[in-house]
């Protein structure tokens, strides 16, 4: 029998990475600020949190990440200039980012991995369940994954992770979950997790993607977690303990996602994400699709 659990209101977005795969573009510009069509990647993530009802957002940043704070702050000089020009459309776009959510920031002093970044959020989160959204994964707003995960956490308690079925030869790129079915078709019970296993050792082809809804007991585990793969504190290792012993912080469930996901952490996928999103825009799509067809058929 299930019971209701407190509504989640806080989201944590780790954004302290160096973005080395995008050098030299990220030498002085945070990778999260790279544009996806005409918005920085990080804005899509904050919009997703806000759409799911999580209007208290903590961003974990590091050195040279000040542009993230500036983007979600007011720019009175720019707004004034747009008002004087009577450019209401661009003014609305500028103001949109600062009105999305209540933003907070904390620095991750040492790059010790995702688990350490999440642990930096403990003083802000307190004893409430919370969501974690990784900025490299953009989820199409027409596929409300995070909202579904929040609903599942309210129903079952504990923690919820997002899972996506991948080809066996790709599973070594992800954390992997061993699961059992539940009465809900898109929900599974997680009983083990492995970080980036070899294909022969993977318990399934369900890969963990960058959305989590976590019980606050994960902080107690992360404080004691030793560095794992890559010499970093792995969030997967902490979730594995929660899955192995429900008495610590409730069960771990997974929501199987079959919607549209755009990976902006890889250069090729970043370009594909821009093309896909641009093709689907009402204002850009028709002309862009026509040009793209012509380019592919005539010039390629």
Short mmCIF file of C-alpha atoms in Angstrom, two decimals:
data_model
loop_
_atom_site.label_atom_id
_atom_site.label_comp_id
_atom_site.label_asym_id
_atom_site.label_seq_id
_atom_site.Cartn_x
_atom_site.Cartn_y
_atom_site.Cartn_z
CA UNK A 1 0.00 0.00 0.00
CA UNK A 2 1.36 3.41 -0.93
CA UNK A 3 1.01 6.73 0.83
CA UNK A 4 1.36 10.39 -0.03
CA UNK A 5 4.69 12.10 0.56
CA UNK A 6 5.62 15.80 0.83
CA UNK A 7 5.53 17.81 -2.38
CA UNK A 8 8.96 18.60 -3.78
CA UNK A 9 9.81 22.25 -4.38
CA UNK A 10 13.63 22.35 -4.67
CA UNK A 11 15.84 21.53 -7.64
CA UNK A 12 19.63 21.25 -7.69
CA UNK A 13 21.56 21.80 -10.94
CA UNK A 14 25.27 20.88 -10.85
CA UNK A 15 27.09 23.30 -13.17
CA UNK A 16 30.71 23.32 -12.02
CA UNK A 17 32.23 21.27 -14.85
CA UNK A 18 35.02 22.68 -16.99
CA UNK A 19 33.52 21.72 -20.34
CA UNK A 20 36.82 20.43 -21.71
CA UNK A 21 35.15 18.61 -24.61
CA UNK A 22 34.14 22.00 -26.05
CA UNK A 23 37.49 23.76 -25.85
CA UNK A 24 38.44 26.35 -26.95
CA UNK A 25 34.83 27.67 -26.86
CA UNK A 26 34.65 27.03 -23.11
CA UNK A 27 38.00 28.61 -22.25
CA UNK A 28 36.24 31.74 -20.98
CA UNK A 29 32.55 30.83 -21.45
CA UNK A 30 30.79 28.25 -19.25
CA UNK A 31 29.65 25.27 -21.31
CA UNK A 32 26.17 25.72 -19.84
CA UNK A 33 25.96 29.09 -21.58
CA UNK A 34 26.56 27.69 -25.06
CA UNK A 35 23.47 28.49 -27.11
CA UNK A 36 21.01 25.85 -28.25
CA UNK A 37 19.34 27.80 -31.07
CA UNK A 38 18.80 31.11 -29.24
CA UNK A 39 18.82 30.17 -25.54
CA UNK A 40 21.73 28.93 -23.44
CA UNK A 41 21.50 25.23 -22.60
CA UNK A 42 21.13 25.93 -18.89
CA UNK A 43 17.91 27.93 -19.43
CA UNK A 44 16.17 24.87 -20.87
CA UNK A 45 17.03 22.99 -17.67
CA UNK A 46 15.73 25.71 -15.34
CA UNK A 47 12.58 25.95 -17.46
CA UNK A 48 12.05 22.22 -17.02
CA UNK A 49 12.35 22.47 -13.24
CA UNK A 50 9.93 25.39 -13.12
CA UNK A 51 7.42 23.59 -15.35
CA UNK A 52 7.42 20.69 -12.91
CA UNK A 53 6.58 23.03 -10.03
CA UNK A 54 10.11 23.27 -8.63
CA UNK A 55 10.52 27.01 -8.28
CA UNK A 56 13.43 26.98 -5.78
CA UNK A 57 16.59 26.27 -7.79
CA UNK A 58 20.11 25.88 -6.40
CA UNK A 59 22.92 25.91 -8.94
CA UNK A 60 26.25 24.35 -7.98
CA UNK A 61 28.89 26.45 -9.72
CA UNK A 62 32.64 26.97 -9.72
CA UNK A 63 35.25 29.42 -10.90
CA UNK A 64 34.49 31.34 -14.11
CA UNK A 65 30.76 30.59 -13.82
CA UNK A 66 29.63 34.13 -13.08
CA UNK A 67 27.80 34.41 -16.45
CA UNK A 68 25.30 31.83 -15.18
CA UNK A 69 24.31 34.13 -12.35
CA UNK A 70 24.19 37.15 -14.64
CA UNK A 71 21.92 35.34 -17.11
CA UNK A 72 19.25 34.67 -14.50
CA UNK A 73 19.55 38.14 -12.98
CA UNK A 74 17.91 41.35 -14.19
CA UNK A 75 19.76 43.47 -16.75
CA UNK A 76 18.23 46.89 -16.21
CA UNK A 77 20.37 48.70 -18.78
CA UNK A 78 19.41 46.27 -21.54
CA UNK A 79 15.76 46.26 -20.50
CA UNK A 80 15.69 50.05 -20.50
CA UNK A 81 17.24 50.19 -23.97
CA UNK A 82 14.68 47.71 -25.33
CA UNK A 83 11.83 49.63 -23.71
CA UNK A 84 12.98 52.88 -25.34
CA UNK A 85 13.06 51.12 -28.72
CA UNK A 86 9.58 49.72 -28.15
CA UNK A 87 10.94 46.20 -28.72
CA UNK A 88 8.43 44.34 -26.56
CA UNK A 89 9.23 40.89 -27.97
CA UNK A 90 12.93 40.98 -27.14
CA UNK A 91 12.22 42.63 -23.80
CA UNK A 92 9.96 39.72 -22.85
CA UNK A 93 12.67 37.22 -23.82
CA UNK A 94 15.25 39.04 -21.72
CA UNK A 95 12.98 39.18 -18.68
CA UNK A 96 11.84 35.58 -19.05
CA UNK A 97 15.04 34.04 -17.65
CA UNK A 98 14.98 36.19 -14.50
CA UNK A 99 11.34 35.34 -13.76
CA UNK A 100 11.56 31.55 -14.06
CA UNK A 101 12.41 30.64 -10.47
CA UNK A 102 14.05 31.78 -7.25
CA UNK A 103 17.71 31.17 -7.97
CA UNK A 104 20.43 30.37 -5.46
CA UNK A 105 24.12 29.63 -6.01
CA UNK A 106 26.89 27.82 -4.14
CA UNK A 107 30.41 27.03 -5.31
CA UNK A 108 31.86 23.55 -5.43
CA UNK A 109 35.38 24.32 -4.27
CA UNK A 110 36.97 21.10 -5.50
CA UNK A 111 35.83 19.12 -8.55
CA UNK A 112 35.31 15.84 -6.72
CA UNK A 113 32.52 14.45 -8.85
CA UNK A 114 28.73 14.53 -9.11
CA UNK A 115 28.23 13.02 -5.67
CA UNK A 116 30.29 15.79 -4.10
CA UNK A 117 28.42 18.43 -6.10
CA UNK A 118 25.10 17.10 -4.80
CA UNK A 119 26.48 17.07 -1.26
CA UNK A 120 27.21 20.81 -1.61
CA UNK A 121 23.42 21.29 -1.72
CA UNK A 122 22.79 19.77 1.72
CA UNK A 123 22.60 23.04 3.72
CA UNK A 124 20.10 24.50 1.24
CA UNK A 125 17.95 21.39 0.80
CA UNK A 126 17.78 20.38 4.46
CA UNK A 127 15.55 17.39 5.19
CA UNK A 128 13.31 17.60 2.13
CA UNK A 129 13.28 15.40 -0.95
CA UNK A 130 14.70 17.27 -3.94
CA UNK A 131 15.40 16.95 -7.65
CA UNK A 132 18.76 16.94 -9.42
CA UNK A 133 18.93 17.96 -13.08
CA UNK A 134 22.12 17.58 -15.09
CA UNK A 135 22.62 20.33 -17.62
CA UNK A 136 23.95 18.10 -20.42
CA UNK A 137 20.58 16.36 -20.76
CA UNK A 138 17.83 18.49 -22.29
CA UNK A 139 14.39 16.91 -22.05
CA UNK A 140 11.80 18.08 -24.56
CA UNK A 141 9.08 20.07 -22.73
CA UNK A 142 6.44 18.00 -24.53
CA UNK A 143 7.68 14.97 -22.56
CA UNK A 144 7.25 15.93 -18.87
CA UNK A 145 9.70 13.42 -17.40
CA UNK A 146 10.49 15.37 -14.23
CA UNK A 147 6.81 15.88 -13.41
CA UNK A 148 6.28 12.12 -13.73
CA UNK A 149 9.25 11.44 -11.45
CA UNK A 150 7.91 13.82 -8.82
CA UNK A 151 4.55 12.04 -8.95
CA UNK A 152 6.25 8.64 -8.54
CA UNK A 153 8.25 9.89 -5.55
CA UNK A 154 5.09 11.21 -3.94
CA UNK A 155 3.49 7.79 -4.41
CA UNK A 156 6.34 5.51 -3.31
CA UNK A 157 8.65 7.75 -1.28
CA UNK A 158 12.41 7.20 -1.37
CA UNK A 159 14.30 8.16 -4.51
CA UNK A 160 13.49 8.03 -8.21
CA UNK A 161 15.93 7.93 -11.12
CA UNK A 162 15.33 8.40 -14.83
CA UNK A 163 16.17 5.38 -17.01
CA UNK A 164 16.44 5.03 -20.75
CA UNK A 165 16.91 1.87 -22.78
CA UNK A 166 20.15 1.96 -24.80
CA UNK A 167 21.93 -0.44 -27.12
CA UNK A 168 24.09 -2.96 -25.18
CA UNK A 169 27.26 -1.64 -26.83
CA UNK A 170 26.48 1.83 -25.40
CA UNK A 171 25.83 0.85 -21.78
CA UNK A 172 29.49 1.34 -20.77
CA UNK A 173 28.93 5.08 -21.19
CA UNK A 174 26.28 5.23 -18.45
CA UNK A 175 25.36 4.14 -14.98
CA UNK A 176 23.24 1.00 -15.27
CA UNK A 177 20.31 -0.30 -13.19
CA UNK A 178 19.18 -3.80 -12.27
CA UNK A 179 15.39 -3.63 -12.01
CA UNK A 180 12.15 -5.46 -11.31
CA UNK A 181 8.78 -4.60 -12.83
CA UNK A 182 5.98 -2.91 -10.88
CA UNK A 183 2.26 -2.52 -11.51
CA UNK A 184 2.99 0.77 -13.30
CA UNK A 185 4.19 0.13 -16.84
CA UNK A 186 6.76 2.93 -16.89
CA UNK A 187 8.00 2.39 -13.31
CA UNK A 188 10.50 -0.23 -12.12
CA UNK A 189 11.96 -1.12 -8.74
CA UNK A 190 15.74 -0.67 -8.66
CA UNK A 191 17.71 -3.16 -6.60
CA UNK A 192 21.26 -2.56 -7.87
CA UNK A 193 23.28 0.06 -9.75
CA UNK A 194 26.61 -0.14 -11.54
CA UNK A 195 28.61 2.83 -12.80
CA UNK A 196 29.68 2.45 -16.46
CA UNK A 197 29.92 -1.36 -16.61
CA UNK A 198 31.38 -3.35 -19.47
CA UNK A 199 28.64 -4.72 -21.70
CA UNK A 200 29.27 -8.27 -20.46
CA UNK A 201 28.87 -7.16 -16.83
CA UNK A 202 25.82 -4.91 -17.22
CA UNK A 203 22.74 -6.14 -15.34
CA UNK A 204 20.43 -4.60 -17.98
CA UNK A 205 20.44 -2.10 -20.82
CA UNK A 206 18.61 0.51 -18.72
CA UNK A 207 20.92 3.52 -18.51
CA UNK A 208 20.65 6.27 -15.93
CA UNK A 209 20.12 9.68 -17.53
CA UNK A 210 20.50 13.06 -15.90
CA UNK A 211 17.34 13.37 -13.80
CA UNK A 212 16.99 12.32 -10.17
CA UNK A 213 14.49 12.85 -7.36
CA UNK A 214 16.34 12.06 -4.15
CA UNK A 215 15.54 11.35 -0.55
CA UNK A 216 17.62 13.61 1.74
CA UNK A 217 19.18 10.55 3.41
CA UNK A 218 21.45 10.46 0.37
CA UNK A 219 23.49 13.24 2.01
CA UNK A 220 24.39 11.00 4.97
CA UNK A 221 25.65 8.35 2.57
CA UNK A 222 27.57 10.81 0.39
CA UNK A 223 29.42 12.14 3.43
CA UNK A 224 30.83 8.65 3.95
CA UNK A 225 31.28 7.63 0.31
CA UNK A 226 34.87 7.10 -0.78
CA UNK A 227 36.00 8.19 -4.24
CA UNK A 228 35.08 5.56 -6.81
CA UNK A 229 35.43 5.34 -10.57
CA UNK A 230 37.67 8.11 -11.91
CA UNK A 231 38.74 9.07 -8.39
CA UNK A 232 35.46 10.94 -7.89
CA UNK A 233 32.61 10.64 -5.40
CA UNK A 234 29.94 8.94 -7.48
CA UNK A 235 26.25 9.61 -6.91
CA UNK A 236 25.58 6.14 -8.33
CA UNK A 237 27.50 4.55 -5.42
CA UNK A 238 25.27 6.34 -2.90
CA UNK A 239 22.11 5.37 -4.76
CA UNK A 240 23.31 1.77 -4.79
CA UNK A 241 23.32 1.79 -0.99
CA UNK A 242 19.83 3.27 -0.88
CA UNK A 243 18.61 0.58 -3.27
CA UNK A 244 20.25 -2.19 -1.23
CA UNK A 245 18.73 -1.13 2.11
CA UNK A 246 15.32 0.56 2.07
CA UNK A 247 15.58 1.25 5.80
CA UNK A 248 18.14 3.97 5.11
CA UNK A 249 15.96 6.25 3.01
CA UNK A 250 13.19 4.33 1.35
CA UNK A 251 13.22 2.41 -1.93
CA UNK A 252 14.70 3.46 -5.25
CA UNK A 253 12.41 3.40 -8.27
CA UNK A 254 13.10 4.19 -11.89
CA UNK A 255 10.92 5.89 -14.48
CA UNK A 256 11.57 4.50 -17.95
CA UNK A 257 11.75 7.42 -20.34
CA UNK A 258 10.87 6.93 -24.00
CA UNK A 259 10.53 10.57 -25.02
CA UNK A 260 12.76 13.14 -26.68
CA UNK A 261 16.14 13.78 -25.08
CA UNK A 262 18.92 16.00 -26.42
CA UNK A 263 22.48 15.36 -25.24
CA UNK A 264 24.45 18.62 -25.32
CA UNK A 265 27.50 17.22 -23.56
CA UNK A 266 28.93 15.77 -26.77
CA UNK A 267 29.87 17.96 -29.73
CA UNK A 268 28.07 15.84 -32.30
CA UNK A 269 24.93 15.46 -30.20
CA UNK A 270 25.05 19.17 -29.40
CA UNK A 271 24.86 19.97 -33.12
CA UNK A 272 22.08 17.41 -33.62
CA UNK A 273 20.13 18.93 -30.74
CA UNK A 274 20.31 22.38 -32.35
CA UNK A 275 19.12 21.03 -35.69
CA UNK A 276 16.24 19.08 -34.16
CA UNK A 277 15.01 21.93 -32.02
CA UNK A 278 15.38 24.47 -34.81
CA UNK A 279 13.41 22.23 -37.19
CA UNK A 280 10.54 22.05 -34.71
CA UNK A 281 10.31 25.79 -34.04
CA UNK A 282 7.28 27.49 -35.58
CA UNK A 283 9.25 30.66 -36.29
CA UNK A 284 12.38 28.97 -37.69
CA UNK A 285 11.32 25.48 -38.71
CA UNK A 286 9.69 25.96 -42.15
CA UNK A 287 12.53 27.93 -43.73
CA UNK A 288 15.23 25.96 -41.95
CA UNK A 289 13.79 22.58 -42.98
CA UNK A 290 13.60 23.74 -46.60
CA UNK A 291 17.24 24.81 -46.54
CA UNK A 292 18.29 21.61 -44.77
CA UNK A 293 16.60 19.39 -47.35
CA UNK A 294 18.28 21.33 -50.14
CA UNK A 295 21.67 21.16 -48.46
CA UNK A 296 21.47 17.40 -47.85
CA UNK A 297 20.15 16.47 -51.31
CA UNK A 298 22.18 18.89 -53.44
CA UNK A 299 25.41 19.59 -51.64
CA UNK A 300 26.02 16.39 -49.70
#
